[in-house]
mmCIF file of C-alpha atoms in Angstrom:
data_model
loop_
_atom_site.group_PDB
_atom_site.id
_atom_site.type_symbol
_atom_site.label_atom_id
_atom_site.label_comp_id
_atom_site.label_asym_id
_atom_site.label_seq_id
_atom_site.Cartn_x
_atom_site.Cartn_y
_atom_site.Cartn_z
ATOM 1 C CA MET W 1 16.332 -33.057 -31.919
ATOM 2 C CA LYS W 2 15.519 -30.620 -29.152
ATOM 3 C CA SER W 3 19.423 -30.415 -28.775
ATOM 4 C CA GLN W 4 20.116 -30.138 -31.806
ATOM 5 C CA LEU W 5 17.755 -27.554 -32.799
ATOM 6 C CA SER W 6 18.024 -25.706 -29.804
ATOM 7 C CA VAL W 7 22.558 -25.304 -31.306
ATOM 8 C CA LEU W 8 21.341 -24.589 -34.379
ATOM 9 C CA LYS W 9 19.376 -21.586 -33.176
ATOM 10 C CA ARG W 10 22.679 -20.430 -31.059
ATOM 11 C CA HIS W 11 24.631 -20.449 -33.927
ATOM 12 C CA LEU W 12 21.874 -18.102 -36.143
ATOM 13 C CA LEU W 13 21.724 -16.078 -33.273
ATOM 14 C CA THR W 14 24.895 -15.368 -32.252
ATOM 15 C CA GLY W 15 24.874 -14.162 -36.779
ATOM 16 C CA THR W 16 22.290 -12.010 -35.785
ATOM 17 C CA SER W 17 23.189 -10.354 -33.098
ATOM 18 C CA HIS W 18 26.573 -9.027 -35.098
ATOM 19 C CA MET W 19 24.674 -8.363 -37.735
ATOM 20 C CA LEU W 20 21.903 -6.428 -36.978
ATOM 21 C CA PRO W 21 23.815 -2.997 -36.050
ATOM 22 C CA PHE W 22 24.408 -2.963 -39.686
ATOM 23 C CA VAL W 23 21.068 -3.274 -40.606
ATOM 24 C CA VAL W 24 19.704 -0.796 -38.656
ATOM 25 C CA ALA W 25 22.420 1.864 -39.479
ATOM 26 C CA GLY W 26 22.439 1.194 -42.843
ATOM 27 C CA GLY W 27 18.479 0.660 -42.829
ATOM 28 C CA VAL W 28 17.627 4.377 -41.326
ATOM 29 C CA LEU W 29 20.739 5.925 -42.888
ATOM 30 C CA LEU W 30 18.785 4.365 -46.436
ATOM 31 C CA ALA W 31 15.445 5.840 -45.060
ATOM 32 C CA LEU W 32 16.696 9.205 -44.275
ATOM 33 C CA SER W 33 17.889 9.401 -48.029
ATOM 34 C CA VAL W 34 14.891 8.456 -49.596
ATOM 35 C CA MET W 35 12.241 10.413 -46.870
ATOM 36 C CA LEU W 36 14.237 13.481 -47.707
ATOM 37 C CA GLY W 37 14.867 13.023 -51.585
ATOM 38 C CA GLY W 38 11.159 13.090 -51.630
ATOM 39 C CA LYS W 39 10.940 11.173 -54.956
ATOM 40 C CA GLY W 40 10.131 8.001 -54.049
ATOM 41 C CA ALA W 41 13.275 6.739 -55.275
ATOM 42 C CA VAL W 42 17.412 6.695 -55.551
ATOM 43 C CA PRO W 43 17.875 10.482 -54.031
ATOM 44 C CA GLU W 44 20.024 13.507 -55.653
ATOM 45 C CA GLY W 45 22.719 15.897 -54.241
ATOM 46 C CA VAL W 46 25.504 15.302 -53.120
ATOM 47 C CA PHE W 47 24.493 14.904 -49.507
ATOM 48 C CA LEU W 48 21.842 12.625 -49.958
ATOM 49 C CA GLU W 49 23.560 11.050 -52.056
ATOM 50 C CA GLY W 50 25.584 10.238 -49.227
ATOM 51 C CA LEU W 51 23.209 9.784 -47.278
ATOM 52 C CA TRP W 52 22.357 6.611 -49.936
ATOM 53 C CA ASP W 53 26.206 5.544 -50.278
ATOM 54 C CA MET W 54 25.936 4.802 -46.160
ATOM 55 C CA GLY W 55 23.328 2.701 -46.155
ATOM 56 C CA ILE W 56 23.167 0.638 -49.400
ATOM 57 C CA ALA W 57 27.188 0.249 -47.519
ATOM 58 C CA GLY W 58 25.721 -1.244 -44.632
ATOM 59 C CA PHE W 59 23.207 -3.400 -46.114
ATOM 60 C CA THR W 60 26.042 -4.971 -47.790
ATOM 61 C CA LEU W 61 27.827 -5.977 -45.482
ATOM 62 C CA PHE W 62 25.603 -7.308 -43.220
ATOM 63 C CA VAL W 63 25.107 -10.486 -45.553
ATOM 64 C CA PRO W 64 28.666 -11.009 -45.196
ATOM 65 C CA VAL W 65 28.558 -10.595 -41.307
ATOM 66 C CA LEU W 66 25.536 -12.611 -41.038
ATOM 67 C CA GLY W 67 26.858 -15.293 -42.618
ATOM 68 C CA GLY W 68 30.822 -15.129 -41.273
ATOM 69 C CA TYR W 69 29.230 -14.885 -38.104
ATOM 70 C CA ILE W 70 27.033 -18.160 -37.433
ATOM 71 C CA ALA W 71 30.338 -20.147 -38.824
ATOM 72 C CA TYR W 72 32.491 -18.216 -36.554
ATOM 73 C CA SER W 73 29.899 -19.518 -34.007
ATOM 74 C CA ILE W 74 30.042 -23.492 -35.036
ATOM 75 C CA ALA W 75 34.197 -23.422 -35.521
ATOM 76 C CA ASP W 76 35.470 -20.055 -34.206
ATOM 77 C CA ARG W 77 37.749 -17.987 -36.091
ATOM 78 C CA PRO W 78 39.108 -19.776 -38.458
ATOM 79 C CA ALA W 79 35.761 -20.051 -39.832
ATOM 80 C CA LEU W 80 35.500 -16.457 -39.766
ATOM 81 C CA ALA W 81 36.557 -15.974 -43.364
ATOM 82 C CA PRO W 82 34.939 -19.020 -45.060
ATOM 83 C CA GLY W 83 31.512 -17.812 -43.908
ATOM 84 C CA MET W 84 31.841 -14.341 -44.745
ATOM 85 C CA ILE W 85 33.203 -14.739 -48.165
ATOM 86 C CA GLY W 86 31.010 -16.860 -48.961
ATOM 87 C CA ALA W 87 27.863 -14.971 -48.272
ATOM 88 C CA TYR W 88 29.136 -12.484 -50.198
ATOM 89 C CA LEU W 89 29.644 -14.301 -53.322
ATOM 90 C CA ALA W 90 25.868 -16.060 -52.248
ATOM 91 C CA ASN W 91 25.084 -12.433 -52.123
ATOM 92 C CA GLN W 92 26.561 -11.307 -55.266
ATOM 93 C CA VAL W 93 24.845 -14.334 -57.358
ATOM 94 C CA GLN W 94 21.367 -12.781 -55.422
ATOM 95 C CA ALA W 95 21.095 -15.389 -52.377
ATOM 96 C CA GLY W 96 19.966 -12.619 -50.265
ATOM 97 C CA PHE W 97 19.994 -13.420 -46.440
ATOM 98 C CA LEU W 98 18.738 -16.949 -46.933
ATOM 99 C CA GLY W 99 21.504 -18.091 -48.711
ATOM 100 C CA ALA W 100 23.861 -15.893 -46.658
ATOM 101 C CA ILE W 101 22.109 -18.564 -43.299
ATOM 102 C CA VAL W 102 22.895 -21.715 -46.015
ATOM 103 C CA VAL W 103 26.623 -20.528 -46.488
ATOM 104 C CA GLY W 104 26.942 -19.725 -42.529
ATOM 105 C CA PHE W 105 26.284 -23.055 -41.794
ATOM 106 C CA ILE W 106 28.252 -25.527 -44.495
ATOM 107 C CA ALA W 107 31.051 -22.863 -43.572
ATOM 108 C CA GLY W 108 31.202 -23.462 -40.023
ATOM 109 C CA TYR W 109 30.622 -27.343 -40.797
ATOM 110 C CA VAL W 110 32.710 -27.212 -43.465
ATOM 111 C CA VAL W 111 35.997 -25.971 -40.926
ATOM 112 C CA LEU W 112 35.155 -28.310 -38.217
ATOM 113 C CA GLN W 113 35.552 -31.781 -40.547
ATOM 114 C CA LEU W 114 38.351 -29.262 -41.891
ATOM 115 C CA LYS W 115 39.809 -29.494 -37.683
ATOM 116 C CA ARG W 116 39.396 -33.201 -37.317
ATOM 117 C CA ILE W 117 42.343 -34.202 -39.900
ATOM 118 C CA PRO W 118 45.715 -34.979 -38.005
ATOM 119 C CA LEU W 119 48.898 -32.125 -38.338
ATOM 120 C CA SER W 120 52.149 -32.176 -37.189
ATOM 121 C CA ASN W 121 52.741 -29.129 -34.246
ATOM 122 C CA LYS W 122 54.850 -27.196 -36.927
ATOM 123 C CA LEU W 123 50.994 -27.122 -39.137
ATOM 124 C CA LYS W 124 49.054 -26.830 -36.307
ATOM 125 C CA ALA W 125 50.730 -23.528 -35.310
ATOM 126 C CA ILE W 126 49.835 -22.158 -37.997
ATOM 127 C CA SER W 127 46.580 -24.058 -39.175
ATOM 128 C CA THR W 128 44.708 -21.285 -37.787
ATOM 129 C CA TYR W 129 45.122 -18.481 -39.842
ATOM 130 C CA PHE W 130 46.881 -19.822 -42.902
ATOM 131 C CA ILE W 131 45.704 -23.193 -43.848
ATOM 132 C CA LEU W 132 42.025 -23.250 -42.103
ATOM 133 C CA PRO W 133 40.672 -20.201 -43.912
ATOM 134 C CA ILE W 134 42.265 -20.941 -47.007
ATOM 135 C CA GLY W 135 41.023 -24.069 -47.026
ATOM 136 C CA GLY W 136 37.473 -23.812 -45.899
ATOM 137 C CA THR W 137 37.077 -20.740 -47.993
ATOM 138 C CA PHE W 138 38.274 -22.642 -51.049
ATOM 139 C CA ILE W 139 35.634 -25.718 -50.373
ATOM 140 C CA VAL W 140 32.753 -23.194 -49.590
ATOM 141 C CA SER W 141 33.301 -20.679 -52.530
ATOM 142 C CA GLY W 142 33.899 -23.100 -54.838
ATOM 143 C CA LEU W 143 30.188 -24.504 -53.720
ATOM 144 C CA VAL W 144 28.991 -21.152 -53.934
ATOM 145 C CA ILE W 145 30.743 -19.891 -57.265
ATOM 146 C CA TRP W 146 30.207 -23.150 -59.457
ATOM 147 C CA VAL W 147 27.269 -24.982 -57.571
ATOM 148 C CA ILE W 148 24.710 -22.988 -56.405
ATOM 149 C CA GLY W 149 24.897 -20.280 -58.450
ATOM 150 C CA THR W 150 23.807 -21.450 -61.735
ATOM 151 C CA PRO W 151 20.486 -22.857 -59.481
ATOM 152 C CA ILE W 152 19.586 -20.249 -58.837
ATOM 153 C CA ALA W 153 20.472 -17.667 -61.924
ATOM 154 C CA MET W 154 18.139 -19.942 -64.071
ATOM 155 C CA ALA W 155 15.342 -20.398 -60.550
ATOM 156 C CA MET W 156 15.360 -16.873 -60.810
ATOM 157 C CA GLU W 157 14.686 -16.458 -65.201
ATOM 158 C CA SER W 158 12.388 -19.481 -64.842
ATOM 159 C CA MET W 159 10.140 -17.412 -62.104
ATOM 160 C CA ASN W 160 10.319 -14.416 -64.571
ATOM 161 C CA LEU W 161 9.165 -16.496 -67.581
ATOM 162 C CA TRP W 162 6.249 -17.368 -65.071
ATOM 163 C CA LEU W 163 5.429 -14.209 -63.865
ATOM 164 C CA GLU W 164 4.798 -13.787 -67.232
ATOM 165 C CA GLY W 165 3.002 -15.949 -67.753
ATOM 166 C CA MET W 166 0.522 -14.979 -66.011
ATOM 167 C CA ALA W 167 -0.042 -12.275 -66.733
ATOM 168 C CA GLY W 168 -3.811 -12.443 -68.109
ATOM 169 C CA ALA W 169 -4.859 -14.714 -64.499
ATOM 170 C CA SER W 170 -7.781 -13.142 -62.203
ATOM 171 C CA LYS W 171 -6.120 -10.262 -59.592
ATOM 172 C CA ALA W 172 -6.810 -11.972 -56.904
ATOM 173 C CA PHE W 173 -4.243 -14.716 -57.793
ATOM 174 C CA LEU W 174 -2.160 -12.920 -59.214
ATOM 175 C CA GLY W 175 -1.624 -10.676 -55.959
ATOM 176 C CA MET W 176 -1.207 -14.070 -53.834
ATOM 177 C CA VAL W 177 1.921 -14.365 -55.697
ATOM 178 C CA LEU W 178 3.659 -11.258 -56.550
ATOM 179 C CA GLY W 179 2.111 -10.563 -52.175
ATOM 180 C CA GLY W 180 3.719 -13.550 -51.032
ATOM 181 C CA MET W 181 7.237 -13.705 -53.261
ATOM 182 C CA THR W 182 7.761 -9.997 -52.319
ATOM 183 C CA ALA W 183 7.872 -10.553 -48.540
ATOM 184 C CA PHE W 184 9.424 -13.854 -48.583
ATOM 185 C CA ASP W 185 13.131 -13.482 -48.975
ATOM 186 C CA MET W 186 13.168 -9.587 -48.358
ATOM 187 C CA GLY W 187 15.468 -8.521 -50.898
ATOM 188 C CA GLY W 188 17.029 -11.904 -51.879
ATOM 189 C CA PRO W 189 15.840 -13.315 -55.426
ATOM 190 C CA ILE W 190 12.133 -14.320 -54.781
ATOM 191 C CA ASN W 191 11.716 -10.445 -54.547
ATOM 192 C CA LYS W 192 13.481 -9.318 -56.744
ATOM 193 C CA VAL W 193 12.021 -11.499 -59.114
ATOM 194 C CA ALA W 194 8.300 -9.971 -57.856
ATOM 195 C CA THR W 195 9.416 -6.416 -57.221
ATOM 196 C CA LEU W 196 11.215 -6.181 -60.650
ATOM 197 C CA PHE W 197 8.289 -7.772 -62.537
ATOM 198 C CA ALA W 198 6.082 -4.957 -61.177
ATOM 199 C CA GLN W 199 8.653 -1.897 -61.775
ATOM 200 C CA THR W 200 9.163 -2.757 -65.148
ATOM 201 C CA GLN W 201 5.579 -2.045 -66.258
ATOM 202 C CA VAL W 202 4.801 1.032 -63.716
ATOM 203 C CA GLY W 203 4.598 3.901 -66.901
ATOM 204 C CA THR W 204 1.542 1.175 -68.323
ATOM 205 C CA GLN W 205 0.460 -0.616 -65.475
ATOM 206 C CA PRO W 206 0.330 1.232 -62.457
ATOM 207 C CA TRP W 207 -2.035 -1.297 -60.663
ATOM 208 C CA LEU W 208 0.725 -3.793 -60.378
ATOM 209 C CA MET W 209 2.997 -1.401 -58.361
ATOM 210 C CA GLY W 210 -0.497 -0.447 -56.758
ATOM 211 C CA GLY W 211 -0.108 -3.996 -55.213
ATOM 212 C CA VAL W 212 3.314 -4.612 -54.366
ATOM 213 C CA GLY W 213 4.251 -1.240 -52.763
ATOM 214 C CA ILE W 214 2.186 -2.263 -50.362
ATOM 215 C CA ALA W 215 4.002 -5.941 -50.170
ATOM 216 C CA ILE W 216 7.394 -4.482 -50.246
ATOM 217 C CA CYS W 217 6.303 -2.821 -46.607
ATOM 218 C CA VAL W 218 3.958 -5.140 -44.592
ATOM 219 C CA PRO W 219 6.956 -7.175 -43.812
ATOM 220 C CA PRO W 220 8.846 -4.388 -41.338
ATOM 221 C CA LEU W 221 5.522 -2.517 -40.689
ATOM 222 C CA GLY W 222 4.753 -5.989 -39.344
ATOM 223 C CA MET W 223 6.700 -6.776 -37.109
ATOM 224 C CA PHE W 224 7.170 -3.183 -35.433
ATOM 225 C CA LEU W 225 3.482 -3.334 -34.836
ATOM 226 C CA ALA W 226 3.881 -7.011 -33.627
ATOM 227 C CA THR W 227 6.210 -5.863 -31.169
ATOM 228 C CA LEU W 228 3.844 -2.902 -29.738
ATOM 229 C CA LEU W 229 0.886 -5.429 -29.803
ATOM 230 C CA SER W 230 3.118 -8.021 -27.504
ATOM 231 C CA PRO W 231 6.258 -6.626 -26.713
ATOM 232 C CA LYS W 232 6.267 -9.509 -23.819
ATOM 233 C CA ARG W 233 7.724 -11.766 -26.830
ATOM 234 C CA TYR W 234 10.695 -9.738 -27.704
ATOM 235 C CA THR W 235 13.568 -9.013 -26.209
ATOM 236 C CA ASP W 236 14.457 -5.152 -25.625
ATOM 237 C CA GLU W 237 17.358 -5.691 -28.500
ATOM 238 C CA GLU W 238 14.310 -6.959 -30.622
ATOM 239 C CA ARG W 239 11.899 -4.006 -30.187
ATOM 240 C CA GLU W 240 15.030 -1.876 -30.428
ATOM 241 C CA ALA W 241 14.900 -3.142 -34.062
ATOM 242 C CA GLY W 242 10.925 -2.859 -34.438
ATOM 243 C CA LYS W 243 11.403 0.807 -34.140
ATOM 244 C CA ALA W 244 13.581 0.852 -36.669
ATOM 245 C CA ALA W 245 12.206 -1.530 -39.001
ATOM 246 C CA GLY W 246 9.012 0.654 -38.472
ATOM 247 C CA ILE W 247 10.702 3.444 -40.524
ATOM 248 C CA MET W 248 12.223 1.599 -42.672
ATOM 249 C CA GLY W 249 8.842 0.337 -43.337
ATOM 250 C CA CYS W 250 7.441 3.495 -44.162
ATOM 251 C CA ILE W 251 10.064 4.473 -46.681
ATOM 252 C CA GLY W 252 9.294 1.271 -48.684
ATOM 253 C CA ILE W 253 12.710 -0.737 -47.454
ATOM 254 C CA THR W 254 11.617 -4.677 -46.580
ATOM 255 C CA GLU W 255 14.926 -5.111 -45.319
ATOM 256 C CA GLY W 256 14.208 -3.346 -41.577
ATOM 257 C CA ALA W 257 12.539 -7.423 -41.515
ATOM 258 C CA ILE W 258 15.458 -9.317 -41.732
ATOM 259 C CA PRO W 259 16.642 -9.063 -38.413
ATOM 260 C CA PHE W 260 13.413 -11.344 -36.905
ATOM 261 C CA ALA W 261 12.868 -13.541 -40.082
ATOM 262 C CA ALA W 262 16.959 -14.967 -39.457
ATOM 263 C CA ALA W 263 16.462 -15.339 -35.970
ATOM 264 C CA ASP W 264 13.123 -17.261 -36.744
ATOM 265 C CA PRO W 265 12.675 -17.908 -39.690
ATOM 266 C CA MET W 266 10.073 -21.195 -39.245
ATOM 267 C CA ARG W 267 7.894 -18.438 -37.117
ATOM 268 C CA VAL W 268 8.556 -15.357 -39.274
ATOM 269 C CA LEU W 269 8.380 -16.327 -43.023
ATOM 270 C CA PRO W 270 5.113 -17.354 -43.168
ATOM 271 C CA SER W 271 3.837 -14.698 -41.064
ATOM 272 C CA ILE W 272 5.061 -11.913 -43.207
ATOM 273 C CA VAL W 273 4.634 -13.487 -46.102
ATOM 274 C CA VAL W 274 0.616 -14.230 -45.782
ATOM 275 C CA GLY W 275 0.360 -10.158 -44.713
ATOM 276 C CA GLY W 276 2.325 -9.528 -48.338
ATOM 277 C CA MET W 277 -0.587 -11.610 -49.812
ATOM 278 C CA VAL W 278 -3.619 -9.556 -47.372
ATOM 279 C CA GLY W 279 -1.971 -6.580 -48.198
ATOM 280 C CA ASN W 280 -0.724 -6.710 -51.863
ATOM 281 C CA VAL W 281 -4.295 -8.575 -52.964
ATOM 282 C CA VAL W 282 -6.236 -5.671 -51.230
ATOM 283 C CA GLY W 283 -4.259 -3.093 -53.672
ATOM 284 C CA PHE W 284 -4.635 -5.431 -56.685
ATOM 285 C CA MET W 285 -9.390 -5.680 -56.312
ATOM 286 C CA PHE W 286 -9.438 -2.110 -55.475
ATOM 287 C CA ASN W 287 -7.652 -1.024 -58.369
ATOM 288 C CA VAL W 288 -5.249 0.826 -56.705
ATOM 289 C CA LEU W 289 -2.218 2.312 -58.976
ATOM 290 C CA ASN W 290 1.002 3.676 -57.725
ATOM 291 C CA HIS W 291 2.950 5.631 -60.152
ATOM 292 C CA ALA W 292 6.842 5.216 -59.267
ATOM 293 C CA PRO W 293 9.078 2.309 -58.711
ATOM 294 C CA TRP W 294 8.575 2.019 -54.509
ATOM 295 C CA GLY W 295 6.342 1.329 -51.909
ATOM 296 C CA GLY W 296 6.146 2.380 -48.567
ATOM 297 C CA LEU W 297 4.241 5.800 -47.118
ATOM 298 C CA ILE W 298 6.579 7.962 -49.240
ATOM 299 C CA VAL W 299 4.739 7.626 -52.876
ATOM 300 C CA LEU W 300 1.670 8.170 -51.019
ATOM 301 C CA PRO W 301 1.126 11.513 -53.114
ATOM 302 C CA VAL W 302 2.137 9.598 -57.110
ATOM 303 C CA VAL W 303 -0.705 7.190 -55.533
ATOM 304 C CA ASP W 304 -4.142 6.919 -57.113
ATOM 305 C CA GLY W 305 -6.326 5.895 -54.497
ATOM 306 C CA ARG W 306 -5.108 6.453 -51.261
ATOM 307 C CA LEU W 307 -7.251 5.518 -49.115
ATOM 308 C CA PHE W 308 -6.778 1.594 -50.401
ATOM 309 C CA TYR W 309 -3.437 1.586 -50.303
ATOM 310 C CA ILE W 310 -3.339 2.327 -46.061
ATOM 311 C CA VAL W 311 -5.926 -0.365 -46.052
ATOM 312 C CA GLY W 312 -4.484 -2.759 -47.779
ATOM 313 C CA ILE W 313 -0.854 -1.880 -45.536
ATOM 314 C CA ALA W 314 -2.684 -1.993 -42.914
ATOM 315 C CA ALA W 315 -4.350 -5.482 -43.254
ATOM 316 C CA GLY W 316 -1.231 -6.849 -44.459
ATOM 317 C CA ALA W 317 0.797 -5.600 -41.175
ATOM 318 C CA LEU W 318 -2.245 -6.323 -38.748
ATOM 319 C CA THR W 319 -2.657 -9.834 -39.883
ATOM 320 C CA THR W 320 1.634 -10.539 -39.840
ATOM 321 C CA ALA W 321 1.449 -8.996 -36.469
ATOM 322 C CA LEU W 322 -1.317 -11.191 -35.408
ATOM 323 C CA MET W 323 -0.119 -14.648 -36.815
ATOM 324 C CA VAL W 324 3.855 -13.716 -35.682
ATOM 325 C CA ASN W 325 3.055 -13.619 -31.336
ATOM 326 C CA ALA W 326 0.131 -15.798 -32.073
ATOM 327 C CA LEU W 327 2.401 -18.422 -33.078
ATOM 328 C CA LYS W 328 5.622 -16.592 -30.765
ATOM 329 C CA LYS W 329 5.336 -17.592 -26.721
ATOM 330 C CA PRO W 330 6.515 -15.059 -24.576
ATOM 331 C CA ILE W 331 9.885 -15.061 -23.567
ATOM 332 C CA GLU W 332 9.613 -15.735 -20.096
ATOM 333 C CA GLN W 333 7.999 -19.572 -21.284
ATOM 334 C CA ARG W 334 10.414 -19.453 -24.005
ATOM 335 C CA GLN W 335 13.755 -19.646 -21.060
ATOM 336 C CA ASP W 336 11.468 -21.629 -18.561
ATOM 337 C CA ALA W 337 11.165 -24.511 -21.575
ATOM 338 C CA LYS W 338 14.899 -24.382 -22.152
ATOM 339 C CA VAL W 339 16.071 -24.104 -18.453
ATOM 340 C CA GLU W 340 14.020 -27.499 -18.775
ATOM 341 C CA THR W 341 15.934 -29.232 -21.786
ATOM 342 C CA ASP W 342 19.010 -28.252 -20.040
ATOM 343 C CA SER W 343 18.209 -30.132 -16.947
ATOM 344 C CA ALA W 344 17.205 -33.128 -19.401
ATOM 345 C CA GLU W 345 20.550 -32.941 -20.981
ATOM 346 C CA ASP W 346 22.992 -32.602 -17.547
ATOM 347 C CA THR W 347 20.719 -35.519 -16.220
ATOM 348 C CA LEU W 348 21.166 -37.560 -19.750
ATOM 349 C CA GLU W 349 25.344 -36.888 -19.461
ATOM 350 C CA LEU W 350 25.284 -37.867 -15.673
ATOM 351 C CA ASP W 351 23.312 -41.076 -15.903
ATOM 352 C CA PHE W 352 25.399 -41.756 -19.432
ATOM 353 C CA ASP W 353 28.539 -41.065 -16.897
#
């Protein structure tokens, strides 16, 4: 089991390492655009709109890159197109980065199975660039379009109706639900349902956006704080990603935490969800009002109850940082464990031989 999990993690890390430059470049450019615009919304003007478009391009591309390189790690070049195209289509139906991870693994193992089909020498010569990419793309994309897409759309609609029905619930409970949903998939379908629920009512019930605006920035700020508090638990690459995440968190871009969640979902996702809950509940309980459909520190000028808005962000980010660092081992210990696992695998292979 440990050996299988180690292999799956290696494939996942291949995808995240190729995805990281897209998230950082896109996120920082997007953050600069919003920051220079200063309104906590889509900026105006040729230059700022250009920066915004560059950032959106980076965020649009990182999803197929993530899926594509997970598939590539599993089944080499023939799986690259099925993984990227499938992940792109998954993103079109709002499956987000979690959908890209699932599709990447599906694409990789589909192509791996297709490779097992016996072919003549002539067909083998063209299989890498023709048969396998086309067959894999058709199967994976078909699953996304005809199988995955409709359930996701139905689930989003059901969640939206559920939130509307909870409008009269206690603020603390609603804050936990909205905070957890906002943080969970960082721009994915669950996040979009929660944020849109608050954004569409910002004119009449700005307290909803007061809490959600906090939860939006908790994941990236929490991971930034985690890398500062315990740098030994993170690689050099992750610490650099943490700096970018800090910038994105201040500007209200939840996706800044995606590289950490994609690389280590079992530890990072629970941590950012709990942090999002804490931050959102603080905002709700102290009646913070956010009059902009955005989050992060960038909207402070249009927030009523700024002190508790900042307290909510700090509480949520600190909760995330402490929890994720408690769950993660230092890199040296993880490397020692990996060496022991590899040695055990080698011993088993020798015994078997």
